């Protein structure tokens, strides 16, 4: 076996691995000699017996080392099993005359008692191993071992009394197969708990115990038939295989597995079988004369079974009580949140499509009661209200306290009318005052109703809709509100998830497209730039505009991804235009949060290099509120962008805070006057004055001025008179896809007044 292969199989220090390998080689040699017949007689047989004994002592030492070696988990099972093997080895030495072998009670010799000690130690080892593999191993399982021992002993006495004369006095002859039978049952239970896919250590231990059982069975059969001979190799092969398998189990490399709960049948199967065995023994003793020891042992086993039954009943009662407490509100005695959710789920499974109403309600101004009279008085109020409400709900309804002053009610088979009617009943139950700390306190409740219609809904969804209705009811305290199934919030939630899928590149969720609105030079009519405006082609809703798209992207935390997608496509299109011989500036809007992304300047620089664009042809538009928070970081980002040669434009100027310090500190290249001033400047003298003064200030600072929202020729004329540089608006073109933007011809402007 190679070192790599050994390391995959064994979890042992190198010296131990070497000894395990030597042990395997030794047993292979022993089996070869046994099968070939070279060690069946004379001195060779005695030497082979000594060699086999030596191998068993080495194996015992390896397993005890596993149990005693510090720093390793799961030591207790192997310490117990190694102790049993040590006793078994001592019995073997005693049977060879190397240790004293006196006769004990019942004609059993010391060697036989040592051999039998292997079985209780194996049982303890298996129980300890099960404790590591099974969640909440019942304490009664240990009592099963006592029942097993008493039942096996009773059957042993019974079989010993029936055995041939040559076997009388050999109590171990009867005990060995019965003890082995119990080990077989134990192995089956362990394998079943592992879904018949036991990990390597458990599998090897189980196979080792089965090999031991098969060897004992063959030994017993040959002994009873008078044909047993030490020269027969097969039992020795099985005993040797059992030892090797157990050593490998002790040092096998563990695999991480989930701890499983113990199945109910696994807890009951063993005690039921053993109780039947003990009862059968008593029946046989009743119809025939049997040794008193047999009757006493069987009766003791039955007594232990009764004790175990009492303990099992206690455990069941304790479990039922704990389950009830886990689903009951401690203060009011009503169902709690867990019980309510389970009831809604159970209703959806048991009566699909039957519908149900969910009511969510809480006490208005409950915080005032707590703050003024104390939390203990607040608890008294909740108890009183819970009692009143419990008296007026139908028998098939479930009333629950979800926490704090929040209550919920499930009304199966109800619709909107029934739900609202019950909500009114719950509110009227609070008309009489509640005596609290000597004060008659009047309280009211706001009730929200949601109805399950069509396909069943999850408890969280029903409660969510009822919660929306309850907060609508709080607009006028002490009312009942109904929440429709198709609400605006739910639609926005679904739309947000769809946008998230689009930004992640998922198929079938729609795609982002850019439309471009031209910017014209007011003196020449030539298109000198375009503003990139994002649209979302939704698979069912059609084209979603920026007024809805941009806030939604920010709400789901994907505003950064949206900005990067727009920048990537806008600069890619600018590159295509420039390669075609056109040189428009491309303006892209940035959200305030975009300036706080540390790698924004590097990302813009990489796009400019990729598309071979002069930075002067990129204009980044920012709004004045971009500097309300994190002013220092925002200014740092703008300085880095300006260092690239990118133009900075202040968008919607005049609609925000319009601080002159922004014009000083930001050092923009462009000022974009908000459409609210531009649209009616031809008819509003105040707006005309604001626009004229803004243009004059911008020109004095060396800034280009862009007027957006130009829709009439009168507005265009007023802007020309004021000296505006660039204009954009529906008068010239609506935002259109890139293929529809004509950059080759000048636009015919209105004549100057």
JSON list of C-alpha atoms in Angstrom, two decimals, residues 68 272 288 693:
[
{"chain": "A", "resi": 68, "resn": "UNK", "atom": "CA", "xyz": [-5.54, 6.78, 25.00]},
{"chain": "A", "resi": 272, "resn": "UNK", "atom": "CA", "xyz": [-39.52, -4.73, 22.25]},
{"chain": "A", "resi": 288, "resn": "UNK", "atom": "CA", "xyz": [-41.86, -26.74, 32.44]},
{"chain": "A", "resi": 693, "resn": "UNK", "atom": "CA", "xyz": [-28.13, 86.15, -15.03]}
]
